[in-house]
Coordinates of C-alpha atoms and ligand atoms in Angstrom, one line a residue:
Chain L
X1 CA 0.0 0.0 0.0
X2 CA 2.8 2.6 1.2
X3 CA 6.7 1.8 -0.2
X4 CA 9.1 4.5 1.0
X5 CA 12.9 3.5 -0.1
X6 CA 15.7 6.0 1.1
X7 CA 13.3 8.7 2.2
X8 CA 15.1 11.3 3.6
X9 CA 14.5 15.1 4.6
X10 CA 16.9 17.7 5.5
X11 CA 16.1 21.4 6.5
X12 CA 19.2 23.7 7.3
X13 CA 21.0 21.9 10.2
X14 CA 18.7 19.1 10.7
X15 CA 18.4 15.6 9.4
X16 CA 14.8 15.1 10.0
X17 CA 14.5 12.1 7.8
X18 CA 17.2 10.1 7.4
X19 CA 17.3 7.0 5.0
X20 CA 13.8 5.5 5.5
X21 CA 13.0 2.5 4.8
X22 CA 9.7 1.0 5.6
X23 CA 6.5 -0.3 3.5
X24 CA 2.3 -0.5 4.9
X25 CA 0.6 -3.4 3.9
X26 CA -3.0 -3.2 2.8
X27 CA -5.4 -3.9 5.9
X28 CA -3.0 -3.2 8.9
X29 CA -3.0 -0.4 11.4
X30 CA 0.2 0.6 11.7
X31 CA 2.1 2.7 14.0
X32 CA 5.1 5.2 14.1
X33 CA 6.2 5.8 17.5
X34 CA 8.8 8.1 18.3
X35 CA 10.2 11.1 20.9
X36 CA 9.5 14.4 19.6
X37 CA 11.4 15.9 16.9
X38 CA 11.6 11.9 15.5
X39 CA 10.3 13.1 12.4
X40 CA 7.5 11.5 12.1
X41 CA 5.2 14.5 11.2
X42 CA 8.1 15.3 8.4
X43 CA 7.7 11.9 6.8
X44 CA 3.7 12.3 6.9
X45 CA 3.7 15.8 5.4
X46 CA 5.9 14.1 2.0
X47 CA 3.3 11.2 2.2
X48 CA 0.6 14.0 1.9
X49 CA 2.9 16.2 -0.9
X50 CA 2.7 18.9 1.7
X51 CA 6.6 18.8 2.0
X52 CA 9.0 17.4 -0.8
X53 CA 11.9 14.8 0.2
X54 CA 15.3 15.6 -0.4
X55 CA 16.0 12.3 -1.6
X56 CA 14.4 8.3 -2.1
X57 CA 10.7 7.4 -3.7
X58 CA 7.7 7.0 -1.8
X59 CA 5.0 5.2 -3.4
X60 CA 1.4 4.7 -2.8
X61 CA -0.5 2.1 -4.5
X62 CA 2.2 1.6 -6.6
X63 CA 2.3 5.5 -7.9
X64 CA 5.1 8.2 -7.2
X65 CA 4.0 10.5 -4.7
X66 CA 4.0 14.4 -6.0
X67 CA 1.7 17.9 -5.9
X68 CA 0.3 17.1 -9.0
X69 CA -0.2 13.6 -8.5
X70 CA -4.1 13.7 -8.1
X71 CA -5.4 9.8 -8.1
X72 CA -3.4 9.2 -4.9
X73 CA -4.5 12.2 -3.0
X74 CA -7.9 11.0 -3.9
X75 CA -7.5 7.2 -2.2
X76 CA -5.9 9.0 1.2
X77 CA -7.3 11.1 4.1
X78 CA -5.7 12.8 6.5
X79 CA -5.9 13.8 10.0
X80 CA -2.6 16.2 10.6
X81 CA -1.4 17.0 14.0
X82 CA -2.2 20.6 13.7
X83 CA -6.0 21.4 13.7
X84 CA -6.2 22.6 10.4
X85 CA -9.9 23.0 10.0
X86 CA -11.4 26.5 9.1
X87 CA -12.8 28.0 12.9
X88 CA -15.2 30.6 11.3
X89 CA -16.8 28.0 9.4
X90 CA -19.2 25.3 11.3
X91 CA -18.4 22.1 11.0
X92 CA -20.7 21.1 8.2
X93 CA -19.3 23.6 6.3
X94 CA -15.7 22.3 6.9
X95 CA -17.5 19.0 5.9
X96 CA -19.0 20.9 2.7
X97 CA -15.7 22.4 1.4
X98 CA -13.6 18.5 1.8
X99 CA -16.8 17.0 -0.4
X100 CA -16.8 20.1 -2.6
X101 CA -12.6 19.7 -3.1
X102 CA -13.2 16.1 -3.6
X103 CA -15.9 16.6 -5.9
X104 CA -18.6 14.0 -4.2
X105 CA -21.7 14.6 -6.1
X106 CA -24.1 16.8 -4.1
X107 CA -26.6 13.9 -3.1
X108 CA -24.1 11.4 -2.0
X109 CA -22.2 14.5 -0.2
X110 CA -25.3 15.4 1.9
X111 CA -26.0 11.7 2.7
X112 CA -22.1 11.0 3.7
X113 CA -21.7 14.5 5.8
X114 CA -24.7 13.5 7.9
X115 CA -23.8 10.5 8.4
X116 CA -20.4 10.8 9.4
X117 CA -20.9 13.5 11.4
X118 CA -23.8 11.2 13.5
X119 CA -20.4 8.5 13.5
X120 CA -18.2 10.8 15.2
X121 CA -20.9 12.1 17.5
X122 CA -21.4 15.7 16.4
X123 CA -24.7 16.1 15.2
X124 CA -26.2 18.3 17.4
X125 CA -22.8 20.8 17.3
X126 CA -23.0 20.2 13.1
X127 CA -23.9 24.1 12.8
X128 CA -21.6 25.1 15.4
X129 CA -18.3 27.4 14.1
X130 CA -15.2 25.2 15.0
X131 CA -13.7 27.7 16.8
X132 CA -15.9 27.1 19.9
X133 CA -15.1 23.3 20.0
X134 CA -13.0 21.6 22.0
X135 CA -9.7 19.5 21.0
X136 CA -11.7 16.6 21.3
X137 CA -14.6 17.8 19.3
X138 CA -12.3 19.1 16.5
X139 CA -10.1 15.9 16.5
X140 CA -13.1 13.7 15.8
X141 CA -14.5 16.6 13.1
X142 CA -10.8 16.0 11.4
X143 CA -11.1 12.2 11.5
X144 CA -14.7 12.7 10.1
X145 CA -13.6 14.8 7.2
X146 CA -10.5 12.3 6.4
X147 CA -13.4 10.1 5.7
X148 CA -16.2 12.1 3.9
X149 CA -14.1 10.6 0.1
X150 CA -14.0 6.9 1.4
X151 CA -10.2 6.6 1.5
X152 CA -8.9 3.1 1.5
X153 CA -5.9 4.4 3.4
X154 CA -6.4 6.9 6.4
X155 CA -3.0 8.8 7.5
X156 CA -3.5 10.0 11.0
X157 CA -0.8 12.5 12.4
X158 CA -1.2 12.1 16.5
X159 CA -4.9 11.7 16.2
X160 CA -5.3 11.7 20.1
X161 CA -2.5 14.5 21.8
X162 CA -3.2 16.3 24.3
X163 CA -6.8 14.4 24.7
X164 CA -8.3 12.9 27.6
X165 CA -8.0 9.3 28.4
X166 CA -11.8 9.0 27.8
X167 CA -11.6 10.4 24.7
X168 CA -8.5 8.5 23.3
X169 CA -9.9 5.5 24.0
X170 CA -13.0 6.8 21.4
X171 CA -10.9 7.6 18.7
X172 CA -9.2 4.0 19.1
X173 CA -12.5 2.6 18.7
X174 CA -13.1 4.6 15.8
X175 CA -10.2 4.0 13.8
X176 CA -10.4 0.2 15.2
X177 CA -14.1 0.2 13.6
X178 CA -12.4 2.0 10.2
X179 CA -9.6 -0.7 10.6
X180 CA -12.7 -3.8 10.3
X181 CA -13.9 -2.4 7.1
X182 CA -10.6 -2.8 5.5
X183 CA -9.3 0.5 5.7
X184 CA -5.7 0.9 6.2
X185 CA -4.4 3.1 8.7
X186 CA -0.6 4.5 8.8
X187 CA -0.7 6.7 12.2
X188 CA 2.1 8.6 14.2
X189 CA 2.5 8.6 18.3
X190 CA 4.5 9.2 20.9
X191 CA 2.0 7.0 23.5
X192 CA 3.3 3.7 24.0
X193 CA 0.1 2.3 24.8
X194 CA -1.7 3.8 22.2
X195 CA 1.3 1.8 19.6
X196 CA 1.1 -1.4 22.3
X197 CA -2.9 -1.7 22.1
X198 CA -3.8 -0.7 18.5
X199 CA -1.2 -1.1 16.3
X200 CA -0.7 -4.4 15.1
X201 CA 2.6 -3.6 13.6
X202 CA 5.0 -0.4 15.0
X203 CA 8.0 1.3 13.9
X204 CA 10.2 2.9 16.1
X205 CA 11.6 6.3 15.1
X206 CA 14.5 8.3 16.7
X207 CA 16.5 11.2 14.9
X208 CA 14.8 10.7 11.7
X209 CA 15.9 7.0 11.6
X210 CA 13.7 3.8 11.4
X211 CA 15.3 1.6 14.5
X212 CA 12.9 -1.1 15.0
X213 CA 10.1 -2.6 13.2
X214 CA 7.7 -5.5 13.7
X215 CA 4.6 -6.8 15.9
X216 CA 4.4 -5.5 19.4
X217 CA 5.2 -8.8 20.3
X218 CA 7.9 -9.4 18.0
X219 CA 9.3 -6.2 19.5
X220 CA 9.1 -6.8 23.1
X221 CA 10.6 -10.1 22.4
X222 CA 14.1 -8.6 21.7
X223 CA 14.5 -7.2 24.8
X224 CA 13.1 -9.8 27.6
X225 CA 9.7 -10.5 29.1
X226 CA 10.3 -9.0 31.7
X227 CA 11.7 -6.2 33.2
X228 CA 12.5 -5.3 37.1
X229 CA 12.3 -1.9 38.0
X230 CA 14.9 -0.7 40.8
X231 CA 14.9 2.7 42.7
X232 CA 18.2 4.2 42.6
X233 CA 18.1 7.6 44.7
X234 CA 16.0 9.9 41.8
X235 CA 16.4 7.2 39.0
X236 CA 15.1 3.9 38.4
X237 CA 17.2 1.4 36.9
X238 CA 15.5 -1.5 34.4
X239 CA 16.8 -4.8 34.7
X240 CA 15.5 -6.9 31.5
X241 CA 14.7 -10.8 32.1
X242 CA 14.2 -13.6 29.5
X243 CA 11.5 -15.6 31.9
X244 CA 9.5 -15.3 35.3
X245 CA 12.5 -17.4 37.6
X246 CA 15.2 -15.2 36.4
X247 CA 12.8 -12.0 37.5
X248 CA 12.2 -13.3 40.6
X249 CA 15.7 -14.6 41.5
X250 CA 17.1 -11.0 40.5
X251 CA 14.3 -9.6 42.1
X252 CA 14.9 -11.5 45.8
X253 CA 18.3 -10.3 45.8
X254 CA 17.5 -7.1 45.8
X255 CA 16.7 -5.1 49.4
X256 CA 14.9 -2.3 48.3
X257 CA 11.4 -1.9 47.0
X258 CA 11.1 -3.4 43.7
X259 CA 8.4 -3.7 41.0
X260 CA 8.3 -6.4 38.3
X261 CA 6.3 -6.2 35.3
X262 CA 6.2 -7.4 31.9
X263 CA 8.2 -5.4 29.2
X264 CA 6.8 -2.9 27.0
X265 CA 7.8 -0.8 23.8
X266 CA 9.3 1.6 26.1
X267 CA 11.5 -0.5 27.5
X268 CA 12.5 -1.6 23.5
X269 CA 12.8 2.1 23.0
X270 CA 15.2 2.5 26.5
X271 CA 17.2 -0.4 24.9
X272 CA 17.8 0.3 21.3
X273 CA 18.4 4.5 22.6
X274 CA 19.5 4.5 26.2
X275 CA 17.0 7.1 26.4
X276 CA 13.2 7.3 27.5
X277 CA 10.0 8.1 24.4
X278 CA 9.3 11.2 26.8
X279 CA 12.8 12.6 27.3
Chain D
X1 CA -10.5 22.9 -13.0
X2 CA -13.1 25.3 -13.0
X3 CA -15.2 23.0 -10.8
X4 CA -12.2 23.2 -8.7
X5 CA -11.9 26.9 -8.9
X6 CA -15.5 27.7 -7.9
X7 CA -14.7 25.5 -4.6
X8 CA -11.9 28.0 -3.7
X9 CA -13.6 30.8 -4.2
X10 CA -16.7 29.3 -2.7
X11 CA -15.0 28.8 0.5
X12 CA -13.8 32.6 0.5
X13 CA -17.6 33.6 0.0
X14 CA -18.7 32.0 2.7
X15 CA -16.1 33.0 5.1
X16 CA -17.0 37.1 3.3
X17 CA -21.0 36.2 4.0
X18 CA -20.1 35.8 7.6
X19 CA -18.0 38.8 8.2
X20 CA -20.2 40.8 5.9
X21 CA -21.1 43.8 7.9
X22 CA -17.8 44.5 9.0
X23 CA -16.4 43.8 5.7
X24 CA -18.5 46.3 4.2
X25 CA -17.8 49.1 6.9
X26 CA -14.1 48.4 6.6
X27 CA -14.2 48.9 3.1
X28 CA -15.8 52.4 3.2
X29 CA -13.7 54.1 6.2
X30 CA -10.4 54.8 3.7
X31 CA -12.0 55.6 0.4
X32 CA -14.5 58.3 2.8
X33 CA -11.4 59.3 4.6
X34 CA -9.6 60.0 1.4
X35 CA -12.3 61.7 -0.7
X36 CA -12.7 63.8 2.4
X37 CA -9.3 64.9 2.7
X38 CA -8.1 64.7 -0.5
X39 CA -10.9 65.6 -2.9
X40 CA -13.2 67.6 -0.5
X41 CA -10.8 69.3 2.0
X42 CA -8.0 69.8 -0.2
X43 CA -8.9 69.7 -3.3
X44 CA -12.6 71.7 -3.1
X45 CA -11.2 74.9 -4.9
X46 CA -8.4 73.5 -6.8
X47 CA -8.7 73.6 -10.7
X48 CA -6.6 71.4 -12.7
X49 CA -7.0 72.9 -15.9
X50 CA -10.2 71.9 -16.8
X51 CA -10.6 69.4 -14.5
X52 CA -11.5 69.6 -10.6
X53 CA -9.1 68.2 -8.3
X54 CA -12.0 65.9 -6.8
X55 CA -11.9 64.4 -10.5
X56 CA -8.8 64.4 -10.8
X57 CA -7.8 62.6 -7.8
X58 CA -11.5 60.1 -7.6
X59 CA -9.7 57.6 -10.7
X60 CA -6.2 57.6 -8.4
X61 CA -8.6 56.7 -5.1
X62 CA -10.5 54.1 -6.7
X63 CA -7.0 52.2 -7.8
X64 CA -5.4 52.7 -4.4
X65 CA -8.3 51.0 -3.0
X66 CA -8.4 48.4 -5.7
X67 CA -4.9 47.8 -4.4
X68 CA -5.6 47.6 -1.4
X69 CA -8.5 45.5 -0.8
X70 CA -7.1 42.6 -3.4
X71 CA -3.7 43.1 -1.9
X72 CA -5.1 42.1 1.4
X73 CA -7.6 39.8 0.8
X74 CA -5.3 37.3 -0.7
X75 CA -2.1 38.2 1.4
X76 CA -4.2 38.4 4.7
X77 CA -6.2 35.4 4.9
X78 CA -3.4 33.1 2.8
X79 CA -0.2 34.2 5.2
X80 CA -2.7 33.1 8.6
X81 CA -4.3 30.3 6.8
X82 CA -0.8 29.2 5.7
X83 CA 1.3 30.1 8.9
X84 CA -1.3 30.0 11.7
X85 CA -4.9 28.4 10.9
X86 CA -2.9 25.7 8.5
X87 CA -5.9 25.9 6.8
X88 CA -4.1 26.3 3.4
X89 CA -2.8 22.1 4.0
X90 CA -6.7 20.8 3.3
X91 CA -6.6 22.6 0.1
X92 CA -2.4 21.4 -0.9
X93 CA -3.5 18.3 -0.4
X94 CA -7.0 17.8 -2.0
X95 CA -7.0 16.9 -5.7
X96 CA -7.3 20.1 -7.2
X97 CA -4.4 21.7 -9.6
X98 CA -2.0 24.3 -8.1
X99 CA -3.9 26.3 -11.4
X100 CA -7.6 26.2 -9.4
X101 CA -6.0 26.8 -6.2
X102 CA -4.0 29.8 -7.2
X103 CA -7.0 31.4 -9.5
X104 CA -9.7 31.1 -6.9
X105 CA -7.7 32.9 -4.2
X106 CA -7.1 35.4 -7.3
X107 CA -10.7 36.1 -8.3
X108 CA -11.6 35.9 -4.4
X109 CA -9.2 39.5 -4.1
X110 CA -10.7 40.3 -7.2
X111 CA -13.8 40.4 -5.9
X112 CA -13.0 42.1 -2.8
X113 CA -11.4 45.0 -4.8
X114 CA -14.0 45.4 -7.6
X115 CA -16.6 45.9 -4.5
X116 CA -14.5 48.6 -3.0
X117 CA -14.2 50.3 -5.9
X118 CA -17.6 50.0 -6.4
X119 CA -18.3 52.0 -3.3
X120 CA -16.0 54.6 -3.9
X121 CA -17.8 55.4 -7.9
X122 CA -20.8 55.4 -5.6
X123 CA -19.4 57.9 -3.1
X124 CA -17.6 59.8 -5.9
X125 CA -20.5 60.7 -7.5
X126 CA -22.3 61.5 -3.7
X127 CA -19.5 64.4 -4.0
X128 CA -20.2 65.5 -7.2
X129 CA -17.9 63.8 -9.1
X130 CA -18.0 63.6 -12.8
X131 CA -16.3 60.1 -14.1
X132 CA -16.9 58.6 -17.7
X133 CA -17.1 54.9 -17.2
X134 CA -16.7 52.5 -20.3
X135 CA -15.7 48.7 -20.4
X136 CA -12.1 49.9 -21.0
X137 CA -12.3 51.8 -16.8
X138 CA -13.4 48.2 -16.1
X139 CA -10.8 46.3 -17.5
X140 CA -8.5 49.0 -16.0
X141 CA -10.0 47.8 -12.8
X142 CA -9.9 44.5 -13.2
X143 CA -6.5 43.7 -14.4
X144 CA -5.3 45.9 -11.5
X145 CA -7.3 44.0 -8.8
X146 CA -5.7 41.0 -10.3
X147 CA -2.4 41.7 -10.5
X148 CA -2.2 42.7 -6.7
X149 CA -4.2 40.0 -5.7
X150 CA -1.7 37.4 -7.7
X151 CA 0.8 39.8 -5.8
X152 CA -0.9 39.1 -2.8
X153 CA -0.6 35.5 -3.2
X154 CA 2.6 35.4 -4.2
X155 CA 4.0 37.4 -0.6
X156 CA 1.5 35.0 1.4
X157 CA 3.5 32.4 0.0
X158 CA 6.8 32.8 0.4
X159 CA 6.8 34.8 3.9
X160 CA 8.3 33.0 6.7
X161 CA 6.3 35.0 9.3
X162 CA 3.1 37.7 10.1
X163 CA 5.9 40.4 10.9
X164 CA 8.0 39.6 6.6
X165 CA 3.8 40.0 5.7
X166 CA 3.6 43.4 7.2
X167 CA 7.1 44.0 6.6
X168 CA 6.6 43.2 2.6
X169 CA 3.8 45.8 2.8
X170 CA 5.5 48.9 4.3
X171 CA 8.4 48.4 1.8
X172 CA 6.1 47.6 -1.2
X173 CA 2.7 48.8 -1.0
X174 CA 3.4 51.9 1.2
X175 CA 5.6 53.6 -0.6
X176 CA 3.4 53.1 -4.1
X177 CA 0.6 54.6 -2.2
X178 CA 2.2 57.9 -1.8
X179 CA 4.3 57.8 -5.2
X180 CA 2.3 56.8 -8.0
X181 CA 0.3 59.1 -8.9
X182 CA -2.6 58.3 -7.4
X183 CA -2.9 62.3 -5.8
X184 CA -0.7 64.4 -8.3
X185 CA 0.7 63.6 -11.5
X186 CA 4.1 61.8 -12.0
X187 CA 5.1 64.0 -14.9
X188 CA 6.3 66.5 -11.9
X189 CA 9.2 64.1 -10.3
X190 CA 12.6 64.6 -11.3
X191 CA 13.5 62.4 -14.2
X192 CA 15.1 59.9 -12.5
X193 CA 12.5 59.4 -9.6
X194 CA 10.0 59.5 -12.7
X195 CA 11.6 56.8 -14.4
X196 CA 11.6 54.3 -11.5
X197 CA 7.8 55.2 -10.9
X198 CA 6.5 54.4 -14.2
X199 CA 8.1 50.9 -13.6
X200 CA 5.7 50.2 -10.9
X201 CA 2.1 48.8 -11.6
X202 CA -0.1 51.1 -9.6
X203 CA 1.0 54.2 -11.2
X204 CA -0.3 52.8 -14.4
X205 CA -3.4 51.7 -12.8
X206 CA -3.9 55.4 -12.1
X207 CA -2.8 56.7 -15.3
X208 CA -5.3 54.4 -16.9
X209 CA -8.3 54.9 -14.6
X210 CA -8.1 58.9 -14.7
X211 CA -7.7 58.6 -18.9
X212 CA -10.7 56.7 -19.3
X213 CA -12.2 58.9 -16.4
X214 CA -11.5 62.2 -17.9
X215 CA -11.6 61.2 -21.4
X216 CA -8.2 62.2 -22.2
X217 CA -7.4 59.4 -24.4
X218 CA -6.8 56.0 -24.8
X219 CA -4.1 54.7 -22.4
X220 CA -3.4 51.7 -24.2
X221 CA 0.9 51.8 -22.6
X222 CA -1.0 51.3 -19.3
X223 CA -3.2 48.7 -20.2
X224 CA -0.4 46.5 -21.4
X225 CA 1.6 47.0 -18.7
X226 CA -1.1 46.0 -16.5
X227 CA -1.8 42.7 -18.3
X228 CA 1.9 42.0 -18.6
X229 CA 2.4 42.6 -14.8
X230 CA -1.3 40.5 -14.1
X231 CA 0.6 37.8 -16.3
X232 CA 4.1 37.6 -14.8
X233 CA 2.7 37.8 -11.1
X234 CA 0.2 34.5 -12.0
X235 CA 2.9 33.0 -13.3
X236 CA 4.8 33.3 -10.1
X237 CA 2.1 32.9 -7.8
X238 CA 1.6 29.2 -9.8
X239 CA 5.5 28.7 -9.1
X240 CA 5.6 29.6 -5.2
X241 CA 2.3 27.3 -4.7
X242 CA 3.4 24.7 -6.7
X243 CA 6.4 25.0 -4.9
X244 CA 5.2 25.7 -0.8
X245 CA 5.8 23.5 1.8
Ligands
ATP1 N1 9.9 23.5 8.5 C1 10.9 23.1 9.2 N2 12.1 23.8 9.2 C2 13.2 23.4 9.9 N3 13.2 22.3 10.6 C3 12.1 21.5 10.7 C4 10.9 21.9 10.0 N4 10.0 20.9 10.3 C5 10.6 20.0 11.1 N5 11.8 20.4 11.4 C6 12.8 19.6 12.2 O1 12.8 18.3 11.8 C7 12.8 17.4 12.9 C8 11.7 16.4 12.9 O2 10.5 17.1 13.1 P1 9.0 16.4 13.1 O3 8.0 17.5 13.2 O4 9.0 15.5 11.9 O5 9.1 15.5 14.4 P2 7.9 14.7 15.1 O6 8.4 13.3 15.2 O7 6.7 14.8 14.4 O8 7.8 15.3 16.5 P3 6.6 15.6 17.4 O9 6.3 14.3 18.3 O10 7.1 16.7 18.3 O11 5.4 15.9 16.6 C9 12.8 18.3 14.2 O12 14.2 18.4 14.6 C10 12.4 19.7 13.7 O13 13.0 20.7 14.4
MG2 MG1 4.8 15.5 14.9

């Protein structure tokens, strides 16, 4: 679905891509999880044509991305990390303008807009200007809108930042629900839950690099099962075990208060950097 | 493409229907404020030749305002919905051409500046000005609301920040406020000053406007600068979109 072959980016002094390599299979949700400044929003603007690469090819459904290229922005929506919808317009209007841009005949266009809107809740707020609603509200409007031309391939830039638990757990049901009809979703996040629970394949991304790719499970397997966290004074130092007895023995030789836990993609992040997702 | 056209200009409509009122009492505050000053305080007992100051001066009002109002309607709303709303990132990546994209946002400032022109003939003639409109004062009018709204398009563009924006208008659209002709004729710079004012566009949007106005000719130099700077600046505003990241 999405080929990208020696992708890379540069502004001034930064390498913000740097030789990626990575493809999306048709059908899969699949996560890029990095710190910030991984590059992650860089590599979905080129997929988007809303920045060009320095060098390497990206492909989608088998075509060369570019500006002029019009099929493919046709078979993708977008959800970008910025709220870019228009906040003097309501939100059927924002609706109106994507169907308009995508030229949905007026019929189907009415039909889809209410309907989506009813999908991501907003009804009631449809005649609402944007610029009263909340993150959440305008998050769901975006993911809405990504949907109004029945993409077969959603890209989703940090669809749940700065949102409420609550609320993040709707939008993973949403995209989850998008995910069962067969629509293939390529989405960016710094959460390692959110990479851990609903992706069901992750890249890891650090300084514009692809370090690590495969299942969750795949991943976590590289490092250990398990992982026993000691206090240190102000730090906490992760011990990594293959199996249950190994935690434990490690764990019983230790005096102070420990916790053991199975690993996570954090942990694969501490290993492969020596540095946390959040620092 | 012209489907794709109507959909950019649509979107500025709506956005113009919602902000009408104080659209259309921003637009009459500096046309009033200069026909008051210029062609009622200062120029109520002036005779230029045959001509009053007041018609003298109406034509150079009317393409300073043109300016203006195209200027800013493309440069205002594309530098925040580029650099602040990101608003500009739905359209770059919908399936329209750079062409649609870049003409809607054109005929949007067109439209802007044709209405405050509009208001100013109206005022004008509330003064008791005496103006010969023909399709030629149009295409005067239109080719000059163009070419600054291409212009406007083309700063919006390539403007790293709001201050470059405002910045790119004292150095560009100040000074031609003042110097080209819109109050006094050009003929009375020294040749050198002269020179470098007939190379920019306004003061042959004044030059045209007051000929057709006073019916002193046909200022066909004018036109075709006009058209040729409307044509290089759509050029270039095609280039920076295509181009904008
Ligand atoms: N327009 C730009 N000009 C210069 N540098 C840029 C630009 N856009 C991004 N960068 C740099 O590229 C690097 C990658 O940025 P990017 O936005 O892709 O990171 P990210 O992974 O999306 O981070 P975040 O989690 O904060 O969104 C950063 O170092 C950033 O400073
Ligand atoms: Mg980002």
């Amino acid at each position: 679905m999405i080929e990208i072959s020696g992708l890379c980016k540069y502004y001034k002094e930064v390498k913000a891509v740097d030789h990626l390599d990575m493809t999306v299979q048709e059908g899969e949700i699949f996560g890029l999880l990095g710190p910030n400044g991984a590059g992650k929003t860089t590599t979905m603007r080129i997929l988007t044509t809303l920045a060009r690469p320095t060098a390497g090819k990206v492909y989608i459904n088998g075509r060369e991305v570019s500006r002029r290229e019009r099929r493919i922005k046709n078979e993708i929506g977008v959800v970008s990390q910025t709220e870019n919808l228009d906040v003097e317009m309501t939100a059927r209007e924002n609706m109106e303008l994507h169907g308009r841009l995508f030229k949905i005949p007026v019929q189907e266009r009415r039909e889809q807009i209410e309907k989506l809107l009813a999908f991501v809740d907003l009804t009631e707020r449809a005649d609402t200007a944007v610029g009263r609603f909340s993150g959440g509200m305008k998050r769901r409007l975006m993911i809405a809108r990504a949907l109004l031309h029945s993409p077969r391939l959603i890209l989703m830039d940090e669809p749940t930042v700065g949102l409420d638990p609550q609320v993040r757990r709707r939008i993973w049901d949403l995209i989850r629900s998008l995910n069962s009809e067969r629509i293939t979703v390529l989405l960016t996040t710094h959460y390692i839950e959110e990479a851990e629970l609903l992706c069901h394949r992750v890249g890891i991304m650090n300084k514009g690099k692809l370090i690590a790719l495969g299942t969750p499970d795949e991943l976590k397997k590289k490092v250990g099962k398990f992982v026993v966290e000691v206090p240190n004074h102000n730090e906490t130092e992760y011990h990594v075990c293959e199996e249950r007895g190994e935690a434990l023995r490690y764990a019983s030789a230790m005096q102070k208060d420990i916790v053991i836990r199975e690993s996570n993609l954090e942990d694969v992040f501490i290993e492969l950097t020596g540095r946390k997702v959040g620092d | 493409m012209i489907t794709d056209t109507y959909t950019v200009f649509w979107r500025e409509m709506v956005l113009l229907r919602k902000k009408f009122k104080s659209f259309f009492a921003g637009s009459m505050v500096s046309p009033l404020l200069y026909l008051l000053s210029f062609g009622w305080g200062l120029g109520r007992n002036i005779q230029f030749g045959t001509t009053s100051y007041l018609d003298f001066v109406v034509p150079g009002i009317i393409a300073l305002s043109a300016m203006n109002a195209s200027y800013n309607a493309t440069g205002a709303s594309l530098n925040v919905s580029r650099l602040y709303y990101k608003t500009l990132e739905e359209f770059l990546a919908a399936p329209i051409s750079v062409c649609s994209l870049v003409l809607g946002n054109i005929f949007s400032g067109c439209f802007r500046g044709l209405f405050s022109s509009v208001i100013i003939i109206i005022f004008s003639y509330l003064f008791g000005a005496h103006l010969h409109l023909n399709i030629w004062f149009f295409v005067s009018l239109l080719l000059t609301c163009f070419l600054f709204a291409a212009l406007g398009l083309v700063a919006a563009m390539v403007v790293n920040s709001h201050e470059d924006m405002s910045r790119f208008a004292t150095f560009v659209i100040l000074p031609m406020t003042f110097l080209c002709g819109t109050f006094f004729r050009v003929e009375k710079y020294p040749p050198l000053v002269a020179a470098l004012v007939q190379a920019l566009p306004l003061t042959h949007s004044a030059v045209s406007l007051r000929a057709i106005a006073l019916n002193t000719g046909f200022p066909l130099v004018s036109l075709l600068v006009l058209a040729a700077y409307a044509a290089v600046l759509f050029a270039l505003g095609l280039w920076v979109t295509y181009r904008v990241e």
